[in-house]
Amino acid sequence: MTAFKIIWLSILSIPEFVRPENSLWQTDELKGVKPLRFVLAPVVLLIAIFAVLVVTSRRNTSGSVHPPLNAAFLLYLFYDAKNCDALVGDLEERYRIIRKRFGARRANFWYWTQVIRSVGPIAWAATKKLLKAASGVAAALEIWRRIRG
Amino acid sequence: MATNDSLGTFEQIILTSLVLLGENAYGATVHEKVEELAEGSRSIGSVYTTLDRLEQKGYVKSWFGDPTPERGGRAKRFFKITAVGQRVLQQAMKVADNMVTGLREIGGLA
């Protein structure tokens, strides 16, 4: 029950619906884990997204020769469309060979493994790019502020 | 020619793969060659992000081929090492060679 409360409050604290000073966090059992909410919330959300995608992809791909669509979609979330097309094409090329040799279930498993392992580096590269752009904007704003002030 | 920018191990492996593959260097073949050279499993995502980084540095150039049916109608992205990339790789190889020579002189690692 406590675990459920922690997860629920962590998710609610992302958009700050439940602020850290809220009385819900002030109970003895939750006080200690309050600082962890920033880590817990994204982890819980990611697990939930993966679970939903895996479950729905099973329905989508039964009887189809194409790789799991939801797995490919994960890559499109973080990588630009043209390059992602090439990456997904590379995976599909190998997927078809594995499917022919080992069957659809193993091929789907292989595809999901590849995508989950690839999402990390791609998401990290996208984050770094975003941070670089954000720091550029911040620097420009700081220069502008100094010129004005 | 010595350059200021040094290559990481994974970058060296990828550039070496491009040299070995020549005209047939696209995502899937580069990934296979990298796994062969690194003697272990690597994700295709890390291969692509490293290739992007190398392209930004000017060590690699890429272009898209024609879409093929076995890839679900998607185009291949081909890669080629540039002259600057070759120079940087040669420099890295020279450093690695110096290390090997140095180790041989003392009879190898303990």
XYZ file of C-alpha atoms in Angstrom:
259
model
C 0.000 0.000 0.000
C 2.866 2.344 0.881
C 4.561 1.505 -2.433
C 1.345 2.309 -4.268
C 1.102 5.646 -2.407
C 4.723 6.534 -3.247
C 4.259 5.744 -6.951
C 0.980 7.608 -7.142
C 2.309 10.711 -5.366
C 5.493 10.634 -7.470
C 3.453 10.706 -10.662
C 1.232 13.470 -9.348
C 4.268 15.510 -8.375
C 5.558 15.695 -11.964
C 3.192 18.475 -12.979
C 3.299 19.635 -9.328
C -0.323 18.714 -8.641
C 0.955 17.555 -5.269
C 3.657 19.957 -4.139
C 6.425 18.711 -1.792
C 5.004 20.769 1.062
C 1.582 19.101 0.671
C 0.338 17.267 3.748
C 0.110 14.002 1.759
C 3.912 13.797 1.808
C 4.178 14.630 5.495
C 3.241 11.195 6.851
C 6.090 9.336 8.588
C 6.280 6.522 6.031
C 6.578 8.876 3.035
C 8.882 11.552 4.471
C 12.032 9.529 3.754
C 11.211 8.772 0.126
C 10.025 12.287 -0.768
C 13.352 13.289 -2.401
C 13.212 10.128 -4.547
C 10.003 11.175 -6.286
C 11.891 12.777 -9.196
C 13.575 9.452 -9.962
C 10.606 7.248 -9.193
C 8.067 9.072 -11.301
C 9.904 8.869 -14.673
C 10.846 5.221 -14.020
C 7.232 4.292 -13.276
C 5.997 6.191 -16.329
C 8.576 4.550 -18.614
C 7.674 1.075 -17.355
C 3.995 1.837 -17.912
C 4.649 3.079 -21.483
C 6.735 -0.017 -22.323
C 4.070 -2.320 -20.878
C 1.283 -0.681 -22.889
C 3.345 -0.778 -26.098
C 4.330 -4.433 -25.666
C 0.748 -5.517 -24.957
C -0.773 -3.576 -27.857
C 1.965 -4.628 -30.295
C 1.142 -8.279 -29.687
C -2.335 -7.584 -30.965
C -1.089 -5.566 -33.950
C 1.473 -8.033 -35.266
C -0.311 -11.355 -35.077
C -0.228 -12.852 -38.575
C 1.725 -9.899 -40.003
C 5.183 -10.190 -41.586
C 6.118 -6.733 -40.346
C 8.069 -6.155 -37.128
C 6.273 -4.801 -34.038
C 5.055 -1.332 -34.959
C 5.097 0.011 -31.415
C 8.742 -0.929 -30.987
C 9.656 1.080 -34.077
C 7.512 3.943 -32.813
C 9.714 4.206 -29.704
C 12.681 5.020 -31.934
C 10.729 7.685 -33.830
C 10.093 9.449 -30.507
C 13.740 10.386 -30.130
C 15.320 10.273 -33.594
C 14.612 12.384 -36.686
C 12.269 10.710 -39.168
C 14.599 10.264 -42.160
C 17.484 8.733 -40.219
C 15.052 6.679 -38.169
C 13.561 5.264 -41.379
C 17.017 3.986 -42.327
C 17.593 2.528 -38.844
C 14.182 0.810 -38.788
C 14.873 -0.491 -42.322
C 18.137 -2.036 -41.100
C 16.317 -3.718 -38.233
C 13.529 -4.912 -40.526
C 16.052 -6.404 -42.958
C 17.505 -8.589 -40.207
C 14.091 -9.185 -38.627
C 12.831 -10.895 -41.795
C 15.836 -13.247 -41.854
C 15.385 -14.170 -38.175
C 11.629 -14.624 -38.647
C 12.164 -16.985 -41.578
C 14.691 -19.016 -39.605
C 13.306 -18.976 -36.049
C 9.650 -17.932 -36.279
C 7.634 -14.845 -35.457
C 7.812 -15.036 -31.658
C 11.593 -15.151 -31.474
C 11.916 -12.528 -34.209
C 9.584 -10.187 -32.301
C 11.564 -10.771 -29.118
C 14.816 -10.019 -30.975
C 13.303 -6.838 -32.441
C 12.097 -5.589 -29.062
C 15.506 -6.313 -27.507
C 17.263 -4.333 -30.234
C 14.875 -1.401 -29.861
C 15.064 -1.268 -26.056
C 18.870 -1.394 -26.197
C 18.926 1.302 -28.884
C 16.491 3.723 -27.268
C 18.963 4.553 -24.457
C 21.829 5.909 -26.610
C 19.409 7.634 -29.001
C 17.442 9.314 -26.189
C 20.695 10.365 -24.513
C 22.003 11.908 -27.758
C 18.688 13.758 -28.215
C 18.827 15.028 -24.612
C 22.401 16.275 -25.052
C 21.377 18.069 -28.245
C 18.439 19.671 -26.418
C 20.612 20.728 -23.470
C 23.162 22.226 -25.845
C 20.431 24.214 -27.595
C 18.948 25.281 -24.251
C 22.329 26.423 -22.937
C 22.839 28.388 -26.169
C 19.501 30.142 -25.681
C 20.319 30.781 -22.006
C 23.706 32.253 -22.963
C 22.090 34.473 -25.593
C 19.501 35.658 -23.055
C 22.228 36.382 -20.510
C 24.184 38.434 -23.068
C 20.993 40.276 -24.015
C 20.242 40.944 -20.334
C 23.739 42.354 -19.762
C 23.562 44.542 -22.861
C 20.184 45.898 -21.771
C 20.967 46.250 -18.099
C 49.535 14.914 -39.485
C 48.608 15.202 -35.833
C 45.116 16.409 -35.007
C 43.774 17.976 -31.827
C 40.742 15.739 -31.617
C 41.357 12.205 -30.370
C 39.014 9.333 -31.175
C 37.310 7.102 -28.630
C 37.646 3.337 -28.931
C 34.125 2.915 -30.297
C 34.709 5.684 -32.840
C 37.900 3.947 -33.967
C 36.024 0.666 -34.397
C 33.311 2.362 -36.468
C 35.786 4.189 -38.711
C 37.723 0.954 -39.203
C 34.466 -0.812 -40.155
C 33.779 1.854 -42.779
C 37.249 1.375 -44.263
C 36.809 -2.424 -44.319
C 33.315 -2.321 -45.833
C 34.106 0.255 -48.522
C 31.131 0.851 -50.836
C 28.865 -1.565 -48.936
C 28.847 0.393 -45.682
C 25.274 1.019 -44.543
C 23.618 0.742 -41.105
C 23.112 -3.033 -40.950
C 26.511 -4.012 -42.390
C 28.336 -1.456 -40.221
C 26.535 -2.822 -37.150
C 27.545 -6.398 -38.035
C 31.160 -5.415 -38.692
C 31.339 -3.434 -35.439
C 30.104 -6.466 -33.458
C 32.657 -8.633 -35.247
C 35.559 -6.247 -34.526
C 34.485 -5.460 -30.948
C 33.963 -9.195 -30.250
C 30.686 -8.472 -28.505
C 27.143 -7.260 -28.889
C 26.516 -3.550 -29.530
C 23.188 -1.856 -30.111
C 22.425 -0.455 -33.541
C 21.284 2.743 -31.812
C 24.754 3.378 -30.410
C 26.254 2.732 -33.862
C 23.921 5.307 -35.439
C 24.465 7.968 -32.747
C 28.245 7.549 -33.035
C 28.052 7.782 -36.832
C 25.995 10.995 -36.455
C 28.629 12.427 -34.118
C 31.435 11.474 -36.519
C 29.511 13.093 -39.373
C 29.181 16.310 -37.366
C 32.940 16.280 -36.799
C 33.483 15.847 -40.546
C 35.053 12.375 -40.329
C 32.180 10.601 -42.085
C 29.714 11.498 -44.808
C 26.359 9.835 -45.404
C 23.728 9.645 -48.112
C 20.516 7.745 -48.760
C 20.133 4.945 -51.315
C 16.970 3.697 -53.016
C 14.143 2.116 -51.001
C 14.046 -1.704 -51.161
C 11.098 -4.084 -50.492
C 13.030 -6.335 -48.055
C 13.443 -3.269 -45.837
C 9.731 -2.432 -45.867
C 10.259 0.172 -48.593
C 12.827 2.093 -46.574
C 16.045 3.533 -47.976
C 19.502 2.487 -46.843
C 21.746 5.131 -45.275
C 25.252 4.667 -46.678
C 28.387 5.908 -44.934
C 31.872 6.726 -46.127
C 34.966 7.848 -44.258
C 36.285 11.258 -45.359
C 39.921 12.227 -45.925
C 39.980 13.992 -42.537
C 38.498 10.860 -40.937
C 41.208 8.716 -42.505
C 43.923 11.045 -41.147
C 42.445 10.955 -37.622
C 42.137 7.153 -37.772
C 45.741 6.822 -38.954
C 46.829 9.004 -36.038
C 44.880 6.814 -33.594
C 46.397 3.659 -35.133
C 49.866 5.158 -34.765
C 49.261 5.849 -31.058
C 47.963 2.279 -30.572
C 51.000 0.947 -32.448
C 53.347 2.947 -30.201
C 51.671 1.433 -27.152
C 52.015 -2.105 -28.538
C 55.700 -1.493 -29.374
C 56.309 -0.084 -25.893
C 54.670 -3.078 -24.250
C 56.614 -5.530 -26.447
C 59.887 -3.910 -25.394
C 59.228 -4.747 -21.756
C 57.942 -8.216 -22.598
C 54.202 -7.528 -22.498
C 51.746 -6.977 -19.683
C 52.373 -8.726 -16.370
